[in-house]
Coordinates of C-alpha atoms in Angstrom, one line a residue:
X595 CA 0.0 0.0 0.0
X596 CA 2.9 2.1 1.0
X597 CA 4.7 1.4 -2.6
X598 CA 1.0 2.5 -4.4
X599 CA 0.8 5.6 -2.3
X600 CA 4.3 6.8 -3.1
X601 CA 3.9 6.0 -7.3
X602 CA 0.3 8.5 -6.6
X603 CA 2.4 11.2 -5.6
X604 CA 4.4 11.0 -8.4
X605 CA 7.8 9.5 -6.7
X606 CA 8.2 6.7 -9.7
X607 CA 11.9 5.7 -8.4
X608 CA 12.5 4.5 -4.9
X609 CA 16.3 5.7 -5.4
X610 CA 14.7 9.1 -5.7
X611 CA 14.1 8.9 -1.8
X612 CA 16.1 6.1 -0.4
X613 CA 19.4 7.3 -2.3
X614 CA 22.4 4.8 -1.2
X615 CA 20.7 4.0 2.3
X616 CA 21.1 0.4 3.7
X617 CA 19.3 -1.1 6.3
X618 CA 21.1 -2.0 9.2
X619 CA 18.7 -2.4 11.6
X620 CA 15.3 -3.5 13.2
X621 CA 12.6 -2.7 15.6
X622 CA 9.9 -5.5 14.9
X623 CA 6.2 -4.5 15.4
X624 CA 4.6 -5.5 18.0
X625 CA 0.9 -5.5 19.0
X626 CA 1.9 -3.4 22.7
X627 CA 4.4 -1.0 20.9
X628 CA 2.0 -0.4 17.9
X629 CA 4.2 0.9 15.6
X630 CA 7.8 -0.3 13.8
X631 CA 10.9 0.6 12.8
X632 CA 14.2 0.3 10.7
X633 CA 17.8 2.3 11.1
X634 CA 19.0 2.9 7.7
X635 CA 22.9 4.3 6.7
X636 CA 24.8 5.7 4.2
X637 CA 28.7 4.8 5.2
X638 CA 29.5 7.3 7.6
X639 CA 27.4 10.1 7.0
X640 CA 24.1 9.8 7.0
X641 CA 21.8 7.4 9.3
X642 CA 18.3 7.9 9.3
X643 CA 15.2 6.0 11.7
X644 CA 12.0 5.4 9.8
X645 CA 9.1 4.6 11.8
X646 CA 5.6 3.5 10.7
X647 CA 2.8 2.8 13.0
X648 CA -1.2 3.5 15.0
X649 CA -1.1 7.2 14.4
X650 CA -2.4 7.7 18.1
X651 CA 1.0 6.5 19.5
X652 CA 3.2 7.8 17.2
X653 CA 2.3 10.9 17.2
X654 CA 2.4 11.6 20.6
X655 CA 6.3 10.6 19.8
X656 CA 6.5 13.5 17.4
X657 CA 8.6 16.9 18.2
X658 CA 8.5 17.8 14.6
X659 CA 6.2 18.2 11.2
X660 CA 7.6 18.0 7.9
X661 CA 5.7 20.4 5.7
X662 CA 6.3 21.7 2.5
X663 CA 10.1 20.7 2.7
X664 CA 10.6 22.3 6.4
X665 CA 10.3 21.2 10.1
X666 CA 8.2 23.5 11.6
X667 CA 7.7 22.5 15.8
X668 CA 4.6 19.9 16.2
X669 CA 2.9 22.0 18.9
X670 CA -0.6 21.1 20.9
X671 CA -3.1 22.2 18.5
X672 CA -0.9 20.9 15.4
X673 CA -1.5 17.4 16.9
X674 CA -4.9 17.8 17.8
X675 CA -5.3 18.9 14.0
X676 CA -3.6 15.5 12.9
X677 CA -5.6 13.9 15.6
X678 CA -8.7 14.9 13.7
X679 CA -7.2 13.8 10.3
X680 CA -7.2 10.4 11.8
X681 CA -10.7 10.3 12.8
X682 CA -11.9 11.4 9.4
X683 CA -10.1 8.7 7.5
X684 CA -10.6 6.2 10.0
X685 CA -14.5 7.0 9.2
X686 CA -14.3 6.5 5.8
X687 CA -13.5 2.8 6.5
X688 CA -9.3 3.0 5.7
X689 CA -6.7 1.4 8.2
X690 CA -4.6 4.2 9.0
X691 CA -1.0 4.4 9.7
X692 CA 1.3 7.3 10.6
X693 CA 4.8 7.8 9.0
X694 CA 7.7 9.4 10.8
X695 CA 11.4 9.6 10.9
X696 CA 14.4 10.9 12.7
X697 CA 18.2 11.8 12.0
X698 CA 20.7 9.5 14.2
X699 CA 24.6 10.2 14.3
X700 CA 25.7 6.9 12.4
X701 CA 29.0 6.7 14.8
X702 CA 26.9 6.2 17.6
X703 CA 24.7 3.5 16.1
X704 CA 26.9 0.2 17.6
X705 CA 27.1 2.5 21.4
X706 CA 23.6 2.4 21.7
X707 CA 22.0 0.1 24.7
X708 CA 19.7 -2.6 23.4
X709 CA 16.7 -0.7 25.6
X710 CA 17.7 3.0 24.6
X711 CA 14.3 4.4 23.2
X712 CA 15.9 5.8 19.8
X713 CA 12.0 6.1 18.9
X714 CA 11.8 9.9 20.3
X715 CA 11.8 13.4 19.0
X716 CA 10.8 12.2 15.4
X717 CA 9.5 14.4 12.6
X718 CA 6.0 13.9 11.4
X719 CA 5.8 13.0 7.8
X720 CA 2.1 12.3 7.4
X721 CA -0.8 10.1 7.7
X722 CA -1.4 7.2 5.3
X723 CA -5.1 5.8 5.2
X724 CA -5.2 2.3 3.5
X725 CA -8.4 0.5 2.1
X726 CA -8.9 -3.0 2.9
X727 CA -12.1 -3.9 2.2
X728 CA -14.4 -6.7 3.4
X729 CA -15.2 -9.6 1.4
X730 CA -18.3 -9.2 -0.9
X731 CA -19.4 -12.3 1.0
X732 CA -18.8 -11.7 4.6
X733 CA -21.5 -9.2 4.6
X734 CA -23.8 -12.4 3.6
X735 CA -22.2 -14.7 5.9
X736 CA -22.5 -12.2 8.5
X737 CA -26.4 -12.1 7.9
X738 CA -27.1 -16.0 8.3
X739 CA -25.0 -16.2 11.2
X740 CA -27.4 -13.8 13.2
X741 CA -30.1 -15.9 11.6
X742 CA -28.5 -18.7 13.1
X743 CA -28.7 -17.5 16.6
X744 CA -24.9 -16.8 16.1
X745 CA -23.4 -13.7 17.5
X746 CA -20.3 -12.2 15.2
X747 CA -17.7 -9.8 17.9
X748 CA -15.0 -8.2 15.8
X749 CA -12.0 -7.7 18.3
X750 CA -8.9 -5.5 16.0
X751 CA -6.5 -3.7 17.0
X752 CA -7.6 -0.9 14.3
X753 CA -8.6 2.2 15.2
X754 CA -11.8 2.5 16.3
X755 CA -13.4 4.5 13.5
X756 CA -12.1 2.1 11.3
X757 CA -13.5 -0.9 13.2
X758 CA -17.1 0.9 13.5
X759 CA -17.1 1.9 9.5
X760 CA -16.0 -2.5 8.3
X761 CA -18.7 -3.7 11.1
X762 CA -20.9 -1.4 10.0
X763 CA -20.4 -2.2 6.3
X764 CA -20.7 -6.2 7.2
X765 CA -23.6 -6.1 9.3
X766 CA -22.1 -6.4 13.2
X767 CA -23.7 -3.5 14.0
X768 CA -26.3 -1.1 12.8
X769 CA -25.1 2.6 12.3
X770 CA -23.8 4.5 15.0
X771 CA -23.2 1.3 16.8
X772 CA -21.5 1.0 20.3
X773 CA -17.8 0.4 19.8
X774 CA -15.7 -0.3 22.6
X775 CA -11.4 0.3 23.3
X776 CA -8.9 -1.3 25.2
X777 CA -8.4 1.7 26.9
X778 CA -12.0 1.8 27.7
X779 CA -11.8 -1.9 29.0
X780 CA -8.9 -1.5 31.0
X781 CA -10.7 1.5 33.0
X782 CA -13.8 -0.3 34.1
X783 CA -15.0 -2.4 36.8
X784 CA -15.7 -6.0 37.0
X785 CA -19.1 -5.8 36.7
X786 CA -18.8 -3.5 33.8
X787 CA -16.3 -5.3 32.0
X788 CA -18.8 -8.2 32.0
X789 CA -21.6 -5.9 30.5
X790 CA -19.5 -4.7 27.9
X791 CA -18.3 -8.3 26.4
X792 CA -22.2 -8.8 27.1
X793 CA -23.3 -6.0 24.8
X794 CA -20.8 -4.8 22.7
X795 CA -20.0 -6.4 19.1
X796 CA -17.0 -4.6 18.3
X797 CA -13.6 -3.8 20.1
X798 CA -10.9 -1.7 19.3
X799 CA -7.4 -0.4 19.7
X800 CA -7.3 -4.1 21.4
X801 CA -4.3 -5.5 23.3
X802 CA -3.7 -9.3 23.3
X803 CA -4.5 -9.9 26.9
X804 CA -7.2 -8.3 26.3
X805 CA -8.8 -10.4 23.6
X806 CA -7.7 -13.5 26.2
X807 CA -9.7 -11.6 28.4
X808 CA -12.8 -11.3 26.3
X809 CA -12.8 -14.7 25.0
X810 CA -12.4 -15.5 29.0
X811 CA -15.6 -13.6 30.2
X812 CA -18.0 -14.8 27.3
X813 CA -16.7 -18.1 28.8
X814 CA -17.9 -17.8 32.2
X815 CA -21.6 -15.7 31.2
X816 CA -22.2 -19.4 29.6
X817 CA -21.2 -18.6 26.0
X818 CA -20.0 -21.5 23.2
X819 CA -16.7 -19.3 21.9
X820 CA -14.9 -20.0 18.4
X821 CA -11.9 -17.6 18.1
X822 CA -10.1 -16.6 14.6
X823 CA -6.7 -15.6 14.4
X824 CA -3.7 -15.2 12.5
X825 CA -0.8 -14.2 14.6
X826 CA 0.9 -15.3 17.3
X827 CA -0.7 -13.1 19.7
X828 CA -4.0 -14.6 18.9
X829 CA -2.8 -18.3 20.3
X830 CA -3.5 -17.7 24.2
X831 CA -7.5 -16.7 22.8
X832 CA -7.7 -19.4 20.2
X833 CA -6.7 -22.2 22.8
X834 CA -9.2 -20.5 25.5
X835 CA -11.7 -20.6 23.1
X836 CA -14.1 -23.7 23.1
X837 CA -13.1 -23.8 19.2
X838 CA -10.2 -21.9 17.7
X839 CA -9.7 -21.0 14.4
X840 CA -6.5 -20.3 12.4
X841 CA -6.0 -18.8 9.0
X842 CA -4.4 -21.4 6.7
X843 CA -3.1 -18.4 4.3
X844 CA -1.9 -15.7 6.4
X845 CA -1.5 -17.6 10.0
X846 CA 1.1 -18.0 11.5
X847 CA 3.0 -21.5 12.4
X848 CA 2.1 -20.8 16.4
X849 CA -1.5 -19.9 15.8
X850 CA -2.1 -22.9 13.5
X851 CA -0.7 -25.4 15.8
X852 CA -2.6 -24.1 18.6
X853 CA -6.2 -23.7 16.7
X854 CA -8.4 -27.3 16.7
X855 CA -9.3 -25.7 12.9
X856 CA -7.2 -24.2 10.0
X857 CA -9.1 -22.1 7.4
X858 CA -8.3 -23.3 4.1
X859 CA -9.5 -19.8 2.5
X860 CA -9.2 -16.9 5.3
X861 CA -12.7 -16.6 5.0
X862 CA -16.0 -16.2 7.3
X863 CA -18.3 -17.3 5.1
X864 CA -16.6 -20.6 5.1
X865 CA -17.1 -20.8 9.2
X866 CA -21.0 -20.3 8.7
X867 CA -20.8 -22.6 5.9
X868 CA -19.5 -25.5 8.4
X869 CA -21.7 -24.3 10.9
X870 CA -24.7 -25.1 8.6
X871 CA -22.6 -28.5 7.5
X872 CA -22.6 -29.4 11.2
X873 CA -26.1 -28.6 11.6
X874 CA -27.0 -30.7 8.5
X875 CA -25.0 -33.8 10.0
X876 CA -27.1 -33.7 13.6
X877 CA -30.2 -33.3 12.1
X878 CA -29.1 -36.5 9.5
X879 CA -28.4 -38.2 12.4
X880 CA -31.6 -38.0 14.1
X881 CA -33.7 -38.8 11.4
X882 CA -31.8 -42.1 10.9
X883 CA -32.2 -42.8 14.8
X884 CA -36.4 -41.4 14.9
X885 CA -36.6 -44.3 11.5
X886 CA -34.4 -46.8 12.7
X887 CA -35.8 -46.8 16.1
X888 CA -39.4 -46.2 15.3
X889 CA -38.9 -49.4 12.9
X890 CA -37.5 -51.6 15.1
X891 CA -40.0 -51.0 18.0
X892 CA -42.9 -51.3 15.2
X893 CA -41.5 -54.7 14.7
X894 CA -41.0 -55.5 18.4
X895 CA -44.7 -54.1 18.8
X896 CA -45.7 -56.4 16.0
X897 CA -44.7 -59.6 17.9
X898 CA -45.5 -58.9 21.7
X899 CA -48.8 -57.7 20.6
X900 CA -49.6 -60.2 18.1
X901 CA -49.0 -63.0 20.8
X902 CA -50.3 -61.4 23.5
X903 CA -53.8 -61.0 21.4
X904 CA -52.9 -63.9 19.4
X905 CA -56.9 -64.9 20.9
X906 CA -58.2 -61.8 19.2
X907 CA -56.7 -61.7 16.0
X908 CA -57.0 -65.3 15.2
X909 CA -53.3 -66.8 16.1
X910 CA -54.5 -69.2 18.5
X911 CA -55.4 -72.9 16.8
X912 CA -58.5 -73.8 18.0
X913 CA -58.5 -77.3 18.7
X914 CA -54.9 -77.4 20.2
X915 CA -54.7 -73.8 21.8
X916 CA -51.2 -73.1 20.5
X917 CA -49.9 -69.5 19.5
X918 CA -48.8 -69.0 16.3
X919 CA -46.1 -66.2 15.7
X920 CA -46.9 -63.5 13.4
X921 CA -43.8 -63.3 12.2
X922 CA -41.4 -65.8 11.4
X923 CA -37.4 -64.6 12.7
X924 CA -35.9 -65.2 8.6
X925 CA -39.0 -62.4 7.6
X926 CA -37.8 -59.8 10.5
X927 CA -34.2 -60.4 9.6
X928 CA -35.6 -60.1 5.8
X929 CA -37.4 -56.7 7.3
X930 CA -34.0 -55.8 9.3
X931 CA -32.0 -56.2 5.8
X932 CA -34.3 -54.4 3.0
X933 CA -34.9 -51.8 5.3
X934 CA -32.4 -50.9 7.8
X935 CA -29.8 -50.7 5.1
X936 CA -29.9 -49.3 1.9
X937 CA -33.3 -46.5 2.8
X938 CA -31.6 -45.8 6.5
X939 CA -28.1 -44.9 4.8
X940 CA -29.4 -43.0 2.5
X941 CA -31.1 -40.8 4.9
X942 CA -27.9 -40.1 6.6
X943 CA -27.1 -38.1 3.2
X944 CA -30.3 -36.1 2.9
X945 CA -29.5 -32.8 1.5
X946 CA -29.2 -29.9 3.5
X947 CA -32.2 -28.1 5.0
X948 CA -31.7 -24.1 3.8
X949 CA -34.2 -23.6 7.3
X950 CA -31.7 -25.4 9.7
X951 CA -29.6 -21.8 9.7
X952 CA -33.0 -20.1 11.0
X953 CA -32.8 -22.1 14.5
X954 CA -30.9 -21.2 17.6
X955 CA -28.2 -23.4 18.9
X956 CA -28.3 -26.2 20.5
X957 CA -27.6 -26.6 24.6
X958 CA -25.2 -28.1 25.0
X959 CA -26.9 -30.8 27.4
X960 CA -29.6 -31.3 24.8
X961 CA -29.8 -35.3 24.1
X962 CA -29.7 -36.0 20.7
X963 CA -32.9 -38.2 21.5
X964 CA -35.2 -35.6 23.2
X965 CA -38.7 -36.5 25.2
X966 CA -40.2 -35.4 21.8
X967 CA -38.8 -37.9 19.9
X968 CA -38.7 -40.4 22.5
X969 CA -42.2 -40.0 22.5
X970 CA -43.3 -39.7 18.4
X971 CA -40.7 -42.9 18.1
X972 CA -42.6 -44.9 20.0
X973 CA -46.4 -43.3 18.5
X974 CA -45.0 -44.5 14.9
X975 CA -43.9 -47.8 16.5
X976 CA -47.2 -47.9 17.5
X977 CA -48.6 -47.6 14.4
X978 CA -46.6 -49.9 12.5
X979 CA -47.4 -52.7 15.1
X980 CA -51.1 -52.0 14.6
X981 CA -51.1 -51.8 11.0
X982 CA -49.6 -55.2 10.7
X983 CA -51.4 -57.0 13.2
X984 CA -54.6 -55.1 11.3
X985 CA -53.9 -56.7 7.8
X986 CA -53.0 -59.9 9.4
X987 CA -56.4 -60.0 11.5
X988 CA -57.8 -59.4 7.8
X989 CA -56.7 -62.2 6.7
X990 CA -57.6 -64.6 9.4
X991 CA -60.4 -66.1 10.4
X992 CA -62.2 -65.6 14.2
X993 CA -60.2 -62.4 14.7
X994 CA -61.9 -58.6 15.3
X995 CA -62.0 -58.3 11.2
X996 CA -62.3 -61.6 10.0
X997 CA -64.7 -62.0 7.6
X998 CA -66.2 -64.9 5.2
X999 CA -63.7 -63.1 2.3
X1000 CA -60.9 -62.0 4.3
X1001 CA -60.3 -64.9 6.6
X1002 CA -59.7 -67.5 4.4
X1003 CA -58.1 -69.4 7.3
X1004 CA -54.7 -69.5 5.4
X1005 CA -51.6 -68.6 8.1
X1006 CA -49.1 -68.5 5.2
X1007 CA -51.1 -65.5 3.0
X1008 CA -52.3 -63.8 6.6
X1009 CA -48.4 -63.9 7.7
X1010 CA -47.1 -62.2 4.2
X1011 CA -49.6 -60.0 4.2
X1012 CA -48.7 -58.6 7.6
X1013 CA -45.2 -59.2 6.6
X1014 CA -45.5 -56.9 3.7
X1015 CA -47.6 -54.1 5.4
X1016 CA -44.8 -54.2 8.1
X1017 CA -42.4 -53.6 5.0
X1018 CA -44.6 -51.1 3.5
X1019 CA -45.1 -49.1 6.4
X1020 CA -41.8 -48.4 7.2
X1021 CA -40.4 -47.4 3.9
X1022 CA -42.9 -44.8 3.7
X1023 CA -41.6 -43.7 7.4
X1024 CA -38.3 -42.9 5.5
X1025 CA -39.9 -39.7 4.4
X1026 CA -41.6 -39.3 7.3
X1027 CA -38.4 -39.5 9.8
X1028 CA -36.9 -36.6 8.5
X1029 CA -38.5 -34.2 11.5
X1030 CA -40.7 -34.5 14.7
X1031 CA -42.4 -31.3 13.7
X1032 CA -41.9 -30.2 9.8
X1033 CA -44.3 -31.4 7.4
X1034 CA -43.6 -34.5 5.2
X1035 CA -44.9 -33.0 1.7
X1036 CA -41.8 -30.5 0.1
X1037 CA -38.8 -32.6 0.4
X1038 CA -40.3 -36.3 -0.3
X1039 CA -38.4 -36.0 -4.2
X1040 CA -35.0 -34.5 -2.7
X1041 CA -33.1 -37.3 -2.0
X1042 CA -32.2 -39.4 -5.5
X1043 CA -30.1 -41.7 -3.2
X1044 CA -33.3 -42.1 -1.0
X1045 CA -36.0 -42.6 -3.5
X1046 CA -33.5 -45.3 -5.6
X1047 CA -33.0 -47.7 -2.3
X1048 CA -36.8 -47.1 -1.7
X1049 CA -37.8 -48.1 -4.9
X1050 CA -34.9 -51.2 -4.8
X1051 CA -36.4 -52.3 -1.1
X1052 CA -39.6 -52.7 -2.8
X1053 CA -38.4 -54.9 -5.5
X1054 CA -37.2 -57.2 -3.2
X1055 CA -40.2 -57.3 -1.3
X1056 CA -42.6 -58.2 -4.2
X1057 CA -39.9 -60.7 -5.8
X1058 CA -39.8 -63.0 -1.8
X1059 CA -43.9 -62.4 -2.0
X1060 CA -43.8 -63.9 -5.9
X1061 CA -40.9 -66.0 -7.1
X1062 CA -41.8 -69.4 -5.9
X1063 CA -37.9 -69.9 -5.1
X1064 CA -38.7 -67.5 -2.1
X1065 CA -41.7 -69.2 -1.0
X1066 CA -39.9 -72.6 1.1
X1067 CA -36.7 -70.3 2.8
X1068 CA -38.7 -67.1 4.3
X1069 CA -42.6 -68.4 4.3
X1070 CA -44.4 -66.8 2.2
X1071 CA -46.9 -66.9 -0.4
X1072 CA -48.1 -64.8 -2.8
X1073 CA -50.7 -62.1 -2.8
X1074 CA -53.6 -61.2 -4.4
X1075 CA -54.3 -57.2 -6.0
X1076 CA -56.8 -56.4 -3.5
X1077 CA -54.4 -58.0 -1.0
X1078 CA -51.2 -55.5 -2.2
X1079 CA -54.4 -52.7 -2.2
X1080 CA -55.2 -53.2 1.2
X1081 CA -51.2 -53.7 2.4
X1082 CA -50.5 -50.0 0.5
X1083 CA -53.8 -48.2 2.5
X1084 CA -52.2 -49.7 5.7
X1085 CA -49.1 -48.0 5.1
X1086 CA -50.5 -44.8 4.8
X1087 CA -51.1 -45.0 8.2
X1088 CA -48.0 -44.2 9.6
X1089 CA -48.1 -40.7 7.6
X1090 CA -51.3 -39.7 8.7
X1091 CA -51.0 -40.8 12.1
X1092 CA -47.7 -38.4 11.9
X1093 CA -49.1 -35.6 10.0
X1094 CA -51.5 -35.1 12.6
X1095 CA -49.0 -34.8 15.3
X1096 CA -47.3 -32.4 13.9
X1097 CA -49.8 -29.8 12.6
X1098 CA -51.0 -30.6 16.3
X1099 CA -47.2 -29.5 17.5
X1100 CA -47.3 -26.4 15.1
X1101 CA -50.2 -25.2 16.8
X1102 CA -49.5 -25.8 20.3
X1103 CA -46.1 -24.6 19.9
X1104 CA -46.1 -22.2 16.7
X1105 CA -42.4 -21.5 16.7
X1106 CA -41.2 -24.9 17.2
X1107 CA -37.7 -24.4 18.0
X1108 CA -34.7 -25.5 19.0
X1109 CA -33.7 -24.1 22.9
X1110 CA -32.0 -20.6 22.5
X1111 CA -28.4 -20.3 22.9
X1112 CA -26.1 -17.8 21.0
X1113 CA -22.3 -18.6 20.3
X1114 CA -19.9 -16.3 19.1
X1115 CA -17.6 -16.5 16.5
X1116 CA -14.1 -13.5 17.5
X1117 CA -12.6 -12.2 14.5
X1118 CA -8.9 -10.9 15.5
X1119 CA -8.7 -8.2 12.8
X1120 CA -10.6 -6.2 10.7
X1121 CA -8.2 -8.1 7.7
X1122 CA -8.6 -11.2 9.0
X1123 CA -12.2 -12.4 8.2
X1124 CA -13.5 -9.0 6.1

């Protein structure tokens, strides 16, 4: 930035200004000292101290102004005038940085004490404001996070008119927004301390402690903390943080091996990005446990009912009083393979939900299997259970439904009937497992991988119902159209039984969301994540 400023006054060769001056020496930069500096000679002549650095400390440092070609004496009102240059580019969004130099007697340069303050009684060249704007996408980013319950705090060590002009532009705060320094931090209380890291978004003119101490206090007022940084400064933060986050590009070696994440691109957007990734894996996760469960207990159900009211439903042989199973153990482990495979895998790769970024976090205490869907797993069990101890009482004769058509008195045809509804039933809960509370119509077509091991389940359902070579091994027999009719109306069960939960849920509770919780993502630097 420097190099473009200098070619836009019109200076197109650096050996115009530097002339035969060598570097010699170094003052690194450092986040307390705010400013750095080199020591430049030429032979024994000439040895000059360039110094660049936050204009608010350096210009306190100044005894001089350059203008026009001429020192004239840098006096109170002079640096309240520079002061106020400050403030007005800092406004306009640009990093500023003050330039200054002073003369040094090269024969003294190897007698000076490693702690003499040679940074004194320099000559003000001028004030440099430097634009480094914010991503186009952080501004978007920004936006879902707060959707997301997420709660962005900028912490730089820009100046502060500078920090409240990129927050502003990227949506931390609104205009005119509180905006909080170090030196501001340092002077309260306890108490106040705590209500400003409660309340304030953005902090400035920030020292490294401090930011340790920020990250520290969202800590203890219950807050989930991920920390970005780039620098070593930023590694006490990023390892106090519950997650800390270091820039793969511009990091540093210490911040990177500190940080449990390193940021391929430097970029926010790809923070909220895994944030809705994550969010998009949980939620998989419990609709493969609501239809795994909800199957298995259906299929449990099915058995302990169907022998406990094996009298009702027409199980019990009349002349010799023994139970019949309604369900062999080859056609649950046939149930176990066609559908706890290929249709449960593939919800664990549903696509993700665009809605999923409009819910709070999570507690952190919150079971993955919550009384809600402890309680709708074992409604849709229900359901399954009674749907295929229905079609089986259908089918046989002396139970609650038997009738001179239905109850044909055949155990094989009443057993792969129930068998099939049992099938049935939960393959269509594979659309229906995807929430507790969200309707099923919308997504049913979403999932290719989904509708392609539905669709192959059900092929191998109707071929060990039809191909004779199936028949002997797993029991069955085949059905007739009326019979595959009356299976598919069974089925539907289990998604109206749902639906009418849920639009229930909806209206008892019409924003049906997760408990509220905000987290907070620390950005280090304005640079870092704009």
């Amino acid at each position: 930035a420097l190099m473009t400023a200098r070619a836009k006054v019109g200076v197109e060769d650096a050996s115009d200004v530097l002339g035969s001056l060598s570097r010699c020496g170094e003052i690194p930069f450092s986040p307390e000292r705010q400013r750095m500096s080199t020591i430049n000679v030429d032979g024994d002549r000439t040895a000059l101290l360039a110094v660049k650095g936050a204009p608010d400390q350096l210009v306190d440092r100044c005894r001089w102004e350059r203008k026009a070609g001429h020192m004239s004496p840098l006096d109170p009102d002079r640096r309240r005038w520079w002061l106020d240059q400050v403030e007005a580019v800092a406004v306009r969004g640009l990093r500023t940085l003050a330039i200054a130099y002073r003369d040094l007697d090269p024969q003294q340069l190897n007698t000076l004490p490693p702690d003499t303050d040679v940074e004194r009684d320099l000559v003000l060249c001028g004030i440099v404001g430097i634009l480094d704007p914010p991503r186009l996408e952080a501004r978007d980013a920004i936006a879902m996070a707060a959707r997301a319950g997420i709660r962005v705090v900028m912490i730089t060590g820009d100046h502060p008119g500078t920090a409240r002009r990129i927050a502003t532009e990227v949506g931390i705060i609104g205009e005119g927004g509180a905006v909080v320094t170090g030196a501001e931090m340092s002077s309260a209380g306890g108490e106040a301390r705590a209500e400003m890291v409660r309340s304030t978004s953005v902090f400035a003119r920030v020292a490294p402690e401090q930011k340790l101490e920020i990250v520290q206090e969202l800590l203890a007022q219950g807050e989930i903390v991920a920390v970005t940084g780039d620098g070593v400064n930023d590694a006490p933060a990023l390892r106090a943080a519950n997650i800390g986050v270091a820039m793969g590009v511009t990091g540093s070696d210490v911040s990177k091996e500190t940080a449990d994440i390193i940021l391929a691109d430097d970029n926010i957007a790809t923070i909220v990005a895994a944030v809705h990734e994550g969010r998009t894996i949980f939620h998989n996760i419990r609709s493969f446990l609501r239809y795994l469960l909800s199957s298995n207990i259906g299929e449990v159900l099915t058995v302990f009912l169907g022998v406990v009211g094996a009298g009702v439903i027409g199980l019990t042989d009349a002349s010799s009083g023994a139970i019949s199973s309604p369900l062999l153990a080859v056609q649950i482990l046939w149930i176990n393979l066609v559908t706890d495979t290929g249709p449960a895998l593939a919800l664990g790769v549903d696509p993700p939900r665009a809605d999923l970024m409009d819910r709070p976090p999570r507690e952190i205490g919150q079971r993955i299997i919550d009384g809600r869907m402890q309680r709708g797993i074992g409604l849709i069990g229900l359901t399954m259970a009674l749907a295929s101890l229905g079609m089986l009482d259908l089918k046989l004769p002396g139970g609650l439904l038997g009738g001179p058509y239905w109850g044909d008195g055949d155990l094989v045809t009443a057993r792969t009937a129930a068998f099939t509804v049992l099938v049935l039933v939960q393959l269509v809960n594979t659309f229906n497992a995807r929430s507790d509370v969200d309707s099923i119509r919308g997504r049913m077509l979403i999932n290719r991988i989904l509708l392609a091991a539905v669709f192959g389940s059900l092929v191998l359902q109707v071929a060990v119902v039809h191909v004779p070579w199936f028949h002997a091994p797993f029991g069955t027999g085949p059905l007739g159209l009326l019979d595959w009719l009356m299976a598919g109306l069974l089925a539907l069960s289990v998604p109206v039984v749902s639906e009418l939960r849920k639009l229930l849920l909806r209206r008892r509770h019409p924003t049906v969301r997760l408990p509220q919780r905000h987290s907070t993502i620390g950005t280090t630097t304005v640079g870092d994540n704009g």
